Short mmCIF file of C-alpha atoms in Angstrom, two decimals:
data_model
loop_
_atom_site.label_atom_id
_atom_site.label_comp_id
_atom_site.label_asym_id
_atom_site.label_seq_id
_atom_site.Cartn_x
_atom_site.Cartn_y
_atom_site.Cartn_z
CA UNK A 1 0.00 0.00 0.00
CA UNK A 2 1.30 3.52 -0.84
CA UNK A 3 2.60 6.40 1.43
CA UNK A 4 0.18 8.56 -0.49
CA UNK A 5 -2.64 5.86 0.67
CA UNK A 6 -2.00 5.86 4.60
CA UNK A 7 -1.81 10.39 4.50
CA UNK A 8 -5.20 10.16 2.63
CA UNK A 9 -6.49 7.67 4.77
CA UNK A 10 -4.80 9.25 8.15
CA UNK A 11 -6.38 12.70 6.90
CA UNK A 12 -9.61 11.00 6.22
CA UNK A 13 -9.88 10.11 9.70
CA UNK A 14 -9.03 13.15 11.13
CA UNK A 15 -12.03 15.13 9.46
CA UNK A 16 -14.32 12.36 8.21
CA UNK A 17 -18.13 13.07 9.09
CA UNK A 18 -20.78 11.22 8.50
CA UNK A 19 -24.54 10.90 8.90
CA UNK A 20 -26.01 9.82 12.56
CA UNK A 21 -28.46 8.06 13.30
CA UNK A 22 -29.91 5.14 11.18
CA UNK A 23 -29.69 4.52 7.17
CA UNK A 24 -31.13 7.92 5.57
CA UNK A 25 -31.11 9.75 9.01
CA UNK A 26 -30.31 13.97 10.29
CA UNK A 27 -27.15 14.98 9.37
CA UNK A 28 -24.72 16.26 11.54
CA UNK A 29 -20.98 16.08 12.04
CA UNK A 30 -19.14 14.04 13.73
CA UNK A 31 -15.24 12.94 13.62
CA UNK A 32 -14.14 10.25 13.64
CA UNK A 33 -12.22 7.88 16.94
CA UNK A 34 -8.65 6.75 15.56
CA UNK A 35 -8.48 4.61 18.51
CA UNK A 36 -11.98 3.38 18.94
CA UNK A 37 -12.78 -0.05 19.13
CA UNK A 38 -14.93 -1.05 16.55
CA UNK A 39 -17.47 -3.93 15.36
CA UNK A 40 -18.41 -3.88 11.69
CA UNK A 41 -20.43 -6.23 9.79
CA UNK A 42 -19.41 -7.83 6.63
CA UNK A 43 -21.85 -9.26 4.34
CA UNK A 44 -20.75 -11.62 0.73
CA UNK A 45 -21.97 -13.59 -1.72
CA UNK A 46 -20.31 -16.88 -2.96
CA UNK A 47 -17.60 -14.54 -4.48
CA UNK A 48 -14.37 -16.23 -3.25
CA UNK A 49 -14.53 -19.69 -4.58
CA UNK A 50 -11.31 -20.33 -6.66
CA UNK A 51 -8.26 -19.87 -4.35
CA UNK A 52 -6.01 -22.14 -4.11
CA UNK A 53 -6.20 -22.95 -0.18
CA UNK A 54 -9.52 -21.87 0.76
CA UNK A 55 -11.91 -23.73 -1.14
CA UNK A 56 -15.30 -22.06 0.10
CA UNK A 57 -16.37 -18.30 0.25
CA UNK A 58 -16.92 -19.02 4.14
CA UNK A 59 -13.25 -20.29 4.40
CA UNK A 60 -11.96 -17.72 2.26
CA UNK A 61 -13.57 -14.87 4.12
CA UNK A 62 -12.71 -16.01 7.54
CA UNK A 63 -9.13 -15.97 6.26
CA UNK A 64 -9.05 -12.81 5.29
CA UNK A 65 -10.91 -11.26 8.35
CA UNK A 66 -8.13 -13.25 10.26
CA UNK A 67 -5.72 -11.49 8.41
CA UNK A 68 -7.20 -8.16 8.24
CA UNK A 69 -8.20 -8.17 11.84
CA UNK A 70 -4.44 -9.13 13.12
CA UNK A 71 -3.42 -5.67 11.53
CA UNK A 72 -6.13 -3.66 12.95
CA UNK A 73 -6.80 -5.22 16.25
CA UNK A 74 -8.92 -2.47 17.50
CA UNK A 75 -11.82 -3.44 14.69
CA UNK A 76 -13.76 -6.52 14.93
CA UNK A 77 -15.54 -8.28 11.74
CA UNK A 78 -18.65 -10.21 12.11
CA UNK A 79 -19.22 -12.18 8.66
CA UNK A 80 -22.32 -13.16 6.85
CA UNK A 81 -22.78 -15.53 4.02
CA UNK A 82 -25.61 -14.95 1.85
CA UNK A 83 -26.92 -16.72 -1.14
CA UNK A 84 -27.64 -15.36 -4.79
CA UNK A 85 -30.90 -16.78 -4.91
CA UNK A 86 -32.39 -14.83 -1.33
CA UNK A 87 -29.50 -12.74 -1.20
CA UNK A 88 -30.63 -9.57 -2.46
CA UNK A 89 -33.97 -9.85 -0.25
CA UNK A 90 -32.31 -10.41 2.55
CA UNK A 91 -30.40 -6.91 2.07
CA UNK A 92 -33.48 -4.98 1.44
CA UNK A 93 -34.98 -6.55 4.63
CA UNK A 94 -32.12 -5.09 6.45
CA UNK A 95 -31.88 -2.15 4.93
CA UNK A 96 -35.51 -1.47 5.92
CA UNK A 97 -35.04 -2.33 9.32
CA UNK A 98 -32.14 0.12 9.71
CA UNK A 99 -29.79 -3.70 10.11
CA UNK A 100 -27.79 -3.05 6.69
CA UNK A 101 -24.29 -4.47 6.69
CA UNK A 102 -21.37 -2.21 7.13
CA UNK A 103 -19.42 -3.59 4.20
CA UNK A 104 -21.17 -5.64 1.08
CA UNK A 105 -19.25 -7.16 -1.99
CA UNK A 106 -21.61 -6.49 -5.01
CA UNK A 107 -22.07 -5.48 -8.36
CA UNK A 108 -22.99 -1.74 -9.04
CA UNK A 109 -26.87 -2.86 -10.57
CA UNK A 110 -27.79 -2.82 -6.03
CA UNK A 111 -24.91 -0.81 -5.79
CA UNK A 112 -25.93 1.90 -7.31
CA UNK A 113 -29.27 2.10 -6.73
CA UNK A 114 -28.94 2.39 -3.18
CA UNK A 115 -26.40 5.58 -3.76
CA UNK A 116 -29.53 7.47 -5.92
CA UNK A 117 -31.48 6.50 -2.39
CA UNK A 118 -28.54 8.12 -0.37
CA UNK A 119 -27.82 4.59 1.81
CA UNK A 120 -23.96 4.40 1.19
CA UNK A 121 -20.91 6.27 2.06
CA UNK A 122 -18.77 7.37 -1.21
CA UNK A 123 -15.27 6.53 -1.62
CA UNK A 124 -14.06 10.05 -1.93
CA UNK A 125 -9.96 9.38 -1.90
CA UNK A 126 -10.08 6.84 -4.75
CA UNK A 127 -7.91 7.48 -7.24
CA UNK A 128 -10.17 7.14 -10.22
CA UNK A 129 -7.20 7.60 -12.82
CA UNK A 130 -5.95 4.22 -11.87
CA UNK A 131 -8.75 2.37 -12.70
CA UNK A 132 -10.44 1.46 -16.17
CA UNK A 133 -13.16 4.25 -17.38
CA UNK A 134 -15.72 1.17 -17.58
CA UNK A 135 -15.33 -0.14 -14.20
CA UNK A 136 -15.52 3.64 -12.26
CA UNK A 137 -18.24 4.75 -14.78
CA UNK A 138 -19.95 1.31 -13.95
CA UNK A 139 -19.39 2.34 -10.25
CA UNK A 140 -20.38 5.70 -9.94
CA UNK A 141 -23.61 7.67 -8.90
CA UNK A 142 -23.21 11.55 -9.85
CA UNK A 143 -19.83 11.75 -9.91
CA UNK A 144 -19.34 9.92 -6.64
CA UNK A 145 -17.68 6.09 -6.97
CA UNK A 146 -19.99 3.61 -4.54
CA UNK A 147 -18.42 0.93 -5.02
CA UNK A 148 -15.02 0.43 -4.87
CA UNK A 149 -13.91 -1.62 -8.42
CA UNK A 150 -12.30 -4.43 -7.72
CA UNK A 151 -13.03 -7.43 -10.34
CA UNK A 152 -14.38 -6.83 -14.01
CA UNK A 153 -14.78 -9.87 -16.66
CA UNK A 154 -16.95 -10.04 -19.66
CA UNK A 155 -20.08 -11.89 -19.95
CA UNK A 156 -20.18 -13.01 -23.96
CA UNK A 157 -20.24 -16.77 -25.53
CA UNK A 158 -18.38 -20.35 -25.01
CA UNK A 159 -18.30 -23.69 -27.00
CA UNK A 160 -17.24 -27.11 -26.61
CA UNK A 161 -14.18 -27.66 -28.78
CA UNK A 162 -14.45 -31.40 -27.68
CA UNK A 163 -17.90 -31.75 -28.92
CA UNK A 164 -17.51 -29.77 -31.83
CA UNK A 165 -14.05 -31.95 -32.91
CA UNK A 166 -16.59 -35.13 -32.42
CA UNK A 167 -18.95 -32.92 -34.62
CA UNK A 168 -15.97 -32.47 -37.44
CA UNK A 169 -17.24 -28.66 -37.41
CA UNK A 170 -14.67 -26.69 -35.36
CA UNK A 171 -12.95 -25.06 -38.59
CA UNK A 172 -16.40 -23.10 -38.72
CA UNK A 173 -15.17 -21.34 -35.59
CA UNK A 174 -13.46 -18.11 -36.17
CA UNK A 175 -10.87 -19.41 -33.24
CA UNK A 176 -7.56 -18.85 -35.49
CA UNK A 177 -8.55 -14.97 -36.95
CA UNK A 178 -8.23 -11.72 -35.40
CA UNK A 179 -10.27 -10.93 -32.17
CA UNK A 180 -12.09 -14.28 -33.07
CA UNK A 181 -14.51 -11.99 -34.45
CA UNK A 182 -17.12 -13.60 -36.75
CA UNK A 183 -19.97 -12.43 -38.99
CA UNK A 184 -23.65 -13.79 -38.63
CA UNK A 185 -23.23 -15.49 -42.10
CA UNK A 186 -20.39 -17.69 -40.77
CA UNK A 187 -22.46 -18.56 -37.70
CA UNK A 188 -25.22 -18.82 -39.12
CA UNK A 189 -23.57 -21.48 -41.02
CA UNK A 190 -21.68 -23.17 -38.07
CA UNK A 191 -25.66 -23.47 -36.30
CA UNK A 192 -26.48 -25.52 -39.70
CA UNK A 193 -24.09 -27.67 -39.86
CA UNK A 194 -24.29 -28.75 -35.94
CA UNK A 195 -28.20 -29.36 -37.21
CA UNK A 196 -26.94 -31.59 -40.03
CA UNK A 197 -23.92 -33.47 -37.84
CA UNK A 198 -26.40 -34.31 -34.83
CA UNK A 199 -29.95 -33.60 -35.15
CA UNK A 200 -30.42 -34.35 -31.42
CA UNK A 201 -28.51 -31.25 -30.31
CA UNK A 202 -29.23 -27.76 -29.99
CA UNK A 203 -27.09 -26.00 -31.51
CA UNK A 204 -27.32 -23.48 -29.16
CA UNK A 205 -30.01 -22.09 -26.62
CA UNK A 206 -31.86 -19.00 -27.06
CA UNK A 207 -34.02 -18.07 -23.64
CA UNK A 208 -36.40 -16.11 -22.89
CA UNK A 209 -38.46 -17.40 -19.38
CA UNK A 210 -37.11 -14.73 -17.11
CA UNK A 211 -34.70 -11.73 -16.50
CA UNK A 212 -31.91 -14.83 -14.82
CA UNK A 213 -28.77 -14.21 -17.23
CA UNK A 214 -30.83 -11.47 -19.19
CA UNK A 215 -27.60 -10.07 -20.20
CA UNK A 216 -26.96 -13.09 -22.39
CA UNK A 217 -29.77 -12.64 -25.14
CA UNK A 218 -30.12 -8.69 -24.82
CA UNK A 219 -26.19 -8.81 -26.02
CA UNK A 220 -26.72 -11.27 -28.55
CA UNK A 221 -29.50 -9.66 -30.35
CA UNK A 222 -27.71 -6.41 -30.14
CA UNK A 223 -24.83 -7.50 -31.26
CA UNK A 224 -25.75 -9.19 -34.73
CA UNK A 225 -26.39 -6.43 -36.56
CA UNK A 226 -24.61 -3.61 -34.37
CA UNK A 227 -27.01 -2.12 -31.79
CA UNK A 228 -27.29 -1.56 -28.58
CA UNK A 229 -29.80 -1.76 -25.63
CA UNK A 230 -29.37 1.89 -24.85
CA UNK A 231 -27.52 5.09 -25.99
CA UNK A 232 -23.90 5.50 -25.33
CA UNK A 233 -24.66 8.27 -22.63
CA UNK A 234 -26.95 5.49 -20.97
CA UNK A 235 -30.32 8.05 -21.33
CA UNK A 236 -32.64 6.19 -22.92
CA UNK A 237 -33.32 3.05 -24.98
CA UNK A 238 -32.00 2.64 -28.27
CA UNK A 239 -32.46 -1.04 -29.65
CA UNK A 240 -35.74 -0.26 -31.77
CA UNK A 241 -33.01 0.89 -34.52
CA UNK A 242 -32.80 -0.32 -37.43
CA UNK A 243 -30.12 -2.80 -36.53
CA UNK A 244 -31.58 -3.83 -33.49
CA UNK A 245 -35.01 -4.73 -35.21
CA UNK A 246 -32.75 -6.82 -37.86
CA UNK A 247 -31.27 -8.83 -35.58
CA UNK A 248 -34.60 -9.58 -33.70
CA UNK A 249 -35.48 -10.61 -36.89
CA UNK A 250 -32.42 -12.64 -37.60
CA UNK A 251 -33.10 -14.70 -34.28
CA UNK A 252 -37.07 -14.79 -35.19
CA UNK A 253 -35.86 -16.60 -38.17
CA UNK A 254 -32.91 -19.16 -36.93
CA UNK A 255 -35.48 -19.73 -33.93
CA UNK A 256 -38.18 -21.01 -36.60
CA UNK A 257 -35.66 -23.35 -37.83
CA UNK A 258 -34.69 -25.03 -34.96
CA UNK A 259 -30.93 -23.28 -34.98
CA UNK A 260 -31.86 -21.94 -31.36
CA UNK A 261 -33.53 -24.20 -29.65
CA UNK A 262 -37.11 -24.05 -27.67
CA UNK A 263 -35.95 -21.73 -25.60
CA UNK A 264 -39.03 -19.55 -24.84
CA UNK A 265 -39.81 -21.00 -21.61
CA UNK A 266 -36.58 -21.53 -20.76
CA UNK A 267 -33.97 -19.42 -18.98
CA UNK A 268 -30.19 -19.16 -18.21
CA UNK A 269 -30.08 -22.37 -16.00
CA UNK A 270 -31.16 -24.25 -18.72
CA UNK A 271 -28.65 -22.91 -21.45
CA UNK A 272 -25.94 -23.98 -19.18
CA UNK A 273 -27.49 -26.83 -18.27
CA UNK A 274 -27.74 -28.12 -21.66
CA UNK A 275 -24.01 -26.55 -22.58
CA UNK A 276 -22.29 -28.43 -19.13
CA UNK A 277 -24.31 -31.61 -20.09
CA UNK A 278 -23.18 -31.90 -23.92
CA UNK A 279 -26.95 -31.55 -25.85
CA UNK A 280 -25.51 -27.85 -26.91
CA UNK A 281 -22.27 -27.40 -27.81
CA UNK A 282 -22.59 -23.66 -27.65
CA UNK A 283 -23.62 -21.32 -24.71
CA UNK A 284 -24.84 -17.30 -25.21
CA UNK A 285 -24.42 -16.74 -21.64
CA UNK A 286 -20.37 -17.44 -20.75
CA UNK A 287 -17.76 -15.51 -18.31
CA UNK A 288 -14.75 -16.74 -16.78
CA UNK A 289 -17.01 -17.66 -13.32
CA UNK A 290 -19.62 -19.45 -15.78
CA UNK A 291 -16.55 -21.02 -17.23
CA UNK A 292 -15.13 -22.40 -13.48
CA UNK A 293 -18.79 -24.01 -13.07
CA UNK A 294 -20.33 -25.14 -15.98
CA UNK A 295 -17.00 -26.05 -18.66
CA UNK A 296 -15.44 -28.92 -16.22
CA UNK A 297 -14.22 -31.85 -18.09
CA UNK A 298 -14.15 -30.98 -21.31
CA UNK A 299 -12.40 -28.28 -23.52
CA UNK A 300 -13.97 -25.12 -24.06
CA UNK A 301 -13.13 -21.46 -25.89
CA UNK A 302 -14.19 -18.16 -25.42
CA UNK A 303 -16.11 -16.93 -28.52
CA UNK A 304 -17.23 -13.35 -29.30
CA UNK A 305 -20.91 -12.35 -30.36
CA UNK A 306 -21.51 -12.94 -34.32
CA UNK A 307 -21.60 -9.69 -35.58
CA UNK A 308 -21.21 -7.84 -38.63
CA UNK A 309 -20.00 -3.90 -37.39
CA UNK A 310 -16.12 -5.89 -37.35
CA UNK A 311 -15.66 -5.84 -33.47
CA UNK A 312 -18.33 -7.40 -30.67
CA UNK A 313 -19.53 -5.42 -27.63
CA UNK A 314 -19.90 -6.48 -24.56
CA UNK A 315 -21.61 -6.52 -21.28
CA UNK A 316 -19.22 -6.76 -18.20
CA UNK A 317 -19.35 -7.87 -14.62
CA UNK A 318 -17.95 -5.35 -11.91
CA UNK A 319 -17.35 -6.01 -8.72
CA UNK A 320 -15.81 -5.08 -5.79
CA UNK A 321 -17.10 -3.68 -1.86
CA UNK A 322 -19.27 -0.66 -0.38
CA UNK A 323 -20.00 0.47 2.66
CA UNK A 324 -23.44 1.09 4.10
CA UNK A 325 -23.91 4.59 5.88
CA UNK A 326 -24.96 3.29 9.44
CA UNK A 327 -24.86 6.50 10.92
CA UNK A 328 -21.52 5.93 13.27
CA UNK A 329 -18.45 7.62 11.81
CA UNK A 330 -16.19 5.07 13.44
CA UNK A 331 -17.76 2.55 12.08
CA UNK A 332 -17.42 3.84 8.13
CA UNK A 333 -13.69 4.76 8.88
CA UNK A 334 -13.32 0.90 9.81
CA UNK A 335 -14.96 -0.07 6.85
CA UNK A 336 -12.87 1.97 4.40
CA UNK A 337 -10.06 -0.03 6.27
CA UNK A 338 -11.54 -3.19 5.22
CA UNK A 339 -12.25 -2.22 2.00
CA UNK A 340 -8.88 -0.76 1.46
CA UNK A 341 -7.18 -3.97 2.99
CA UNK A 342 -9.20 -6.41 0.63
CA UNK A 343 -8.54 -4.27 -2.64
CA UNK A 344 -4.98 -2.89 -2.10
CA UNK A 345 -2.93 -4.72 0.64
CA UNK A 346 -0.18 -6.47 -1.03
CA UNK A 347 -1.09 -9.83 -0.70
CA UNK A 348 -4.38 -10.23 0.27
CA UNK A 349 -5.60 -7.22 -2.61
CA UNK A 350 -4.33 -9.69 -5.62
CA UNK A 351 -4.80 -13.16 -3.39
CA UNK A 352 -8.94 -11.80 -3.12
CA UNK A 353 -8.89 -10.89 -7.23
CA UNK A 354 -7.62 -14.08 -8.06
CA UNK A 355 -10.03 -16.01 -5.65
CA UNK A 356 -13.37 -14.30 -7.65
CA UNK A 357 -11.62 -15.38 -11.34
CA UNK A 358 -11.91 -11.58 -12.55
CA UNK A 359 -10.00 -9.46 -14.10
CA UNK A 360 -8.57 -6.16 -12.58
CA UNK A 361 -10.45 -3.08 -12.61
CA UNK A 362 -6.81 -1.25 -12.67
CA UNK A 363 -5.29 0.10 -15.45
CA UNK A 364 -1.82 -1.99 -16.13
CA UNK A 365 -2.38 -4.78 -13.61
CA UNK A 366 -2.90 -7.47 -16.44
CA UNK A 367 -1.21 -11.15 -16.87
CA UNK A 368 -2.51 -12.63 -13.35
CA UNK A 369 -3.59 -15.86 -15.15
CA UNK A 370 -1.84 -17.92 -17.67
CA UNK A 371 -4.54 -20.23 -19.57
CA UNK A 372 -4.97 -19.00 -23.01
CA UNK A 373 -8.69 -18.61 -22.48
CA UNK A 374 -8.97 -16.24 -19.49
CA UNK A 375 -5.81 -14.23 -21.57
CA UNK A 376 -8.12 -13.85 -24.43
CA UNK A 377 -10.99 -12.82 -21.99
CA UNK A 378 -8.49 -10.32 -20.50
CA UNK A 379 -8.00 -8.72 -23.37
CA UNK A 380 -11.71 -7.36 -24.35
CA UNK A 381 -11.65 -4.72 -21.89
CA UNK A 382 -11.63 -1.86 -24.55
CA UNK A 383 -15.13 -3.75 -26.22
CA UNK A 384 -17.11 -2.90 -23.20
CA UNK A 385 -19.98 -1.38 -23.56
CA UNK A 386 -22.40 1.56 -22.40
CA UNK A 387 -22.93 0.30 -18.63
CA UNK A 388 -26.68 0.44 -18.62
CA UNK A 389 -27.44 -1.71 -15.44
CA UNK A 390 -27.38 1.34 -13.58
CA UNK A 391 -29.98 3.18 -15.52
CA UNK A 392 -33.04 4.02 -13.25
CA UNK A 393 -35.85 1.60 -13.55
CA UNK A 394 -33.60 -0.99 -15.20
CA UNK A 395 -35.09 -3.57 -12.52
CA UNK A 396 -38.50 -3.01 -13.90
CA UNK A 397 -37.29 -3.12 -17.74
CA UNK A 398 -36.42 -6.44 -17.52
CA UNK A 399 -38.98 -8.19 -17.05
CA UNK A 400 -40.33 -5.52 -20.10
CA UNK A 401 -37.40 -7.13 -21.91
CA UNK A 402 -38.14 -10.94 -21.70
CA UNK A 403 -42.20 -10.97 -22.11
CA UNK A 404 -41.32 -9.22 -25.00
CA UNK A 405 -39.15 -11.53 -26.59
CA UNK A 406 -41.41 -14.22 -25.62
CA UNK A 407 -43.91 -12.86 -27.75
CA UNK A 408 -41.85 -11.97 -31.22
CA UNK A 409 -40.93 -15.87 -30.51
CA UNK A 410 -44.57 -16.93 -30.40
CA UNK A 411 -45.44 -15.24 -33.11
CA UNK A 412 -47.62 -12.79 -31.69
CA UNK A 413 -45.75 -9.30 -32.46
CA UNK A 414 -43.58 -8.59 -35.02
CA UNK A 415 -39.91 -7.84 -34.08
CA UNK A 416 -40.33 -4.14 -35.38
CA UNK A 417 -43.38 -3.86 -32.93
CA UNK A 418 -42.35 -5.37 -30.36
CA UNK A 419 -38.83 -3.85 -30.00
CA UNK A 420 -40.82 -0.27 -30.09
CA UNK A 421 -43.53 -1.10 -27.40
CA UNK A 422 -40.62 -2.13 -25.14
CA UNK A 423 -38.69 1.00 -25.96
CA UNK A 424 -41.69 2.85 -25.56
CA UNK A 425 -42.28 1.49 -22.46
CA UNK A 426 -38.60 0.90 -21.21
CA UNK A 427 -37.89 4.62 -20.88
CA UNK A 428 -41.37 5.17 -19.24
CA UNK A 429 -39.34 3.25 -16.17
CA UNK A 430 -36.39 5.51 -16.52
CA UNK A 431 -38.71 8.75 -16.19
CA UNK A 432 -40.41 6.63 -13.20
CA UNK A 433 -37.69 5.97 -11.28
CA UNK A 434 -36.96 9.87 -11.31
#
């Protein structure tokens, strides 16, 4: 950790203030108790499952609390594990009940939504410079960062080279040009011939049941053609193009034919499902975590979006800590010291990126893994694109998203129709939300 990182840090203590009371309370100043004795409360998902010791986000986290707690003994952690699935109701219970953690490790979509509602304390020292413009974009609220970037990885497409060797159709793959980029026409062609090889397999897995892994189709359909869901200043909705309504099209099409399965009562579970199992060779929803749980035993590749604009685009996971405003100053100072500790301390900063399989958020700090895949992965950071999880309303535009694409699938819209209803309606939720 730097020199320049302990003055900020000592200087933040000195003068930090902070609102009293509970979440959303009266403010008033208060400064904050270098030598207080403090309890905080940390809160985690399964993040922390690939390290190389600690095989379980439980084990992991108790490790690092350990570690962190032996070079602040004056601060005490109290851990919680909570699940994806009730996870994120659990939080909102708390929060309600003035019980929030002290310190969560999310993604900016919660993140960020409980900054517009005033809930968190800002990271006001970062150093924004030293991290990519996607990830602090991604993790800021009004010019404030939230969430303090940590871990970013794409989320774009994988295939089974195994099965498609067995299949004789792996030279359809564009895995020896540039970027791996490919055009719809070549995998377009690559869905046929699957069809041809194996008529029992799907070549790969459209869904549409619910917003679970909603990223996966919205990126695919924007991608074909060159779209995307919103504008680049993330204002309003912008996939009603004309690009976006051709590849809506496109995927009305190949889904008539059988090139994308029956997807439209399925949903991201199932994709993977059917990718891990061997009935699809391909999966739309991929990431190097996907990759960790659903690619074991057999070979598989990254693969960009088909697209014809020359380049894909992608949507990207961030992730990394914030800290609750709990209305005791001593309290946030100790959880900036967590934070700080689990980011930036020299062996537990990199040891705690390595155990989530991301990629730094940190402009240089590149090579940490050496499979070919995750390098390839790596290198897409500059292909992100306009971070529109953070948009207000975007919780209620999913669901706007799916049921719409459920019924361009079923025949009873027409993908020009449908994509402007759900425009139309999309940025209702954004003036909503205001």
């Amino acid at each position: 950790m730097s020199k320049k990182f302990f003055k900020v840090m000592a200087s933040a203590l000195a003068t930090a203030v902070i609102l009293t009371g509970c979440v959303g309370g009266k403010k008033e100043e208060k400064k904050a108790d270098p030598n207080a004795k403090v309890e905080i409360t940390y809160w985690n998902f399964p993040q922390f499952t690939k390290d190389g010791e600690f095989k379980t986000t439980e084990e992991y986290d108790a490790a690092l609390i350990k570690a962190f707690e032996e070079k602040y003994p004056n601060i005490k952690v109290n851990y919680q594990k909570i699940e994806f699935t009730d996870g994120p109701a659990k939080i909102e219970t708390a929060i309600q009940s003035k019980t929030a953690p002290d310190v969560i490790y999310d993604a900016p979509g919660r993140v960020i939504a409980w900054a517009a509602k005033d809930l968190l304390v800002p990271f006001d020292n970062i150093e924004k410079d030293k991290f990519s413009k996607a990830a602090i974009s991604a993790s800021s609220y009004k010019d404030k960062v939230y969430l303090y970037p940590q871990g970013v990885a794409p989320f774009l497409m994988g295939v089974n080279v195994d099965l498609t060797d067995k299949l004789g159709v792996t030279n359809l793959l564009p895995l020896n040009k540039k970027d791996r980029n490919w055009t719809v026409e070549e995998f377009e062609k690559f869905l046929r011939a699957v069809k041809e090889k194996d008529p029992s397999l799907v070549p790969t897995l459209f869904y549409t049941k619910s917003q679970a892994g909603d990223q996966g189709p919205r990126a695919f359909v924007s991608n074909l053609y060159g779209s995307w869901i919103t504008d680049k200043d993330v204002t309003k909705y912008t996939i009603n193009d004309e690009n976006g309504v051709k590849g809506l099209e496109w995927v009305k099409k190949a889904y008539d034919e059988g090139l994308l399965g029956q997807g439209v009562a399925l949903e991201a579970k199932d994709a993977l499902e059917a990718f891990k199992s061997g009935q699809s060779p391909m999966s739309i929803l991929f990431s190097p975590s996907l990759a960790a749980a659903h690619a074991s035993g057999f070979n598989y590749k990254f693969i960009p979006f088909p697209n014809n604009s020359g380049k894909a685009t992608y949507e990207y996971l961030v992730a990394g800590p914030a800290i609750f405003n709990n209305g005791d100053v001593n309290k946030a100072e100790a959880a900036k010291k967590f934070v700080d500790f689990m980011v930036n301390d020299k062996d537990w900063g990199k040891r705690t990126l390595l155990a989530s399989g991301n990629f730094s958020a940190k402009v240089g700090e590149t090579g940490l893994y050496d499979t070919e895949e995750l390098k390839f992965a790596e290198t897409l950071t500059e292909q992100y694109g306009p971070y529109y999880n953070t948009i207000p309303g975007f919780a209620k535009m999913r669901p706007l998203w799916f049921n719409m694409v459920q019924g361009v699938l079923n025949g009873t819209t027409t993908p020009k129709d449908g994509l402007d209803k759900f425009v139309q309606d999309a940025d209702k939720t954004i003036k909503e939300a205001k």
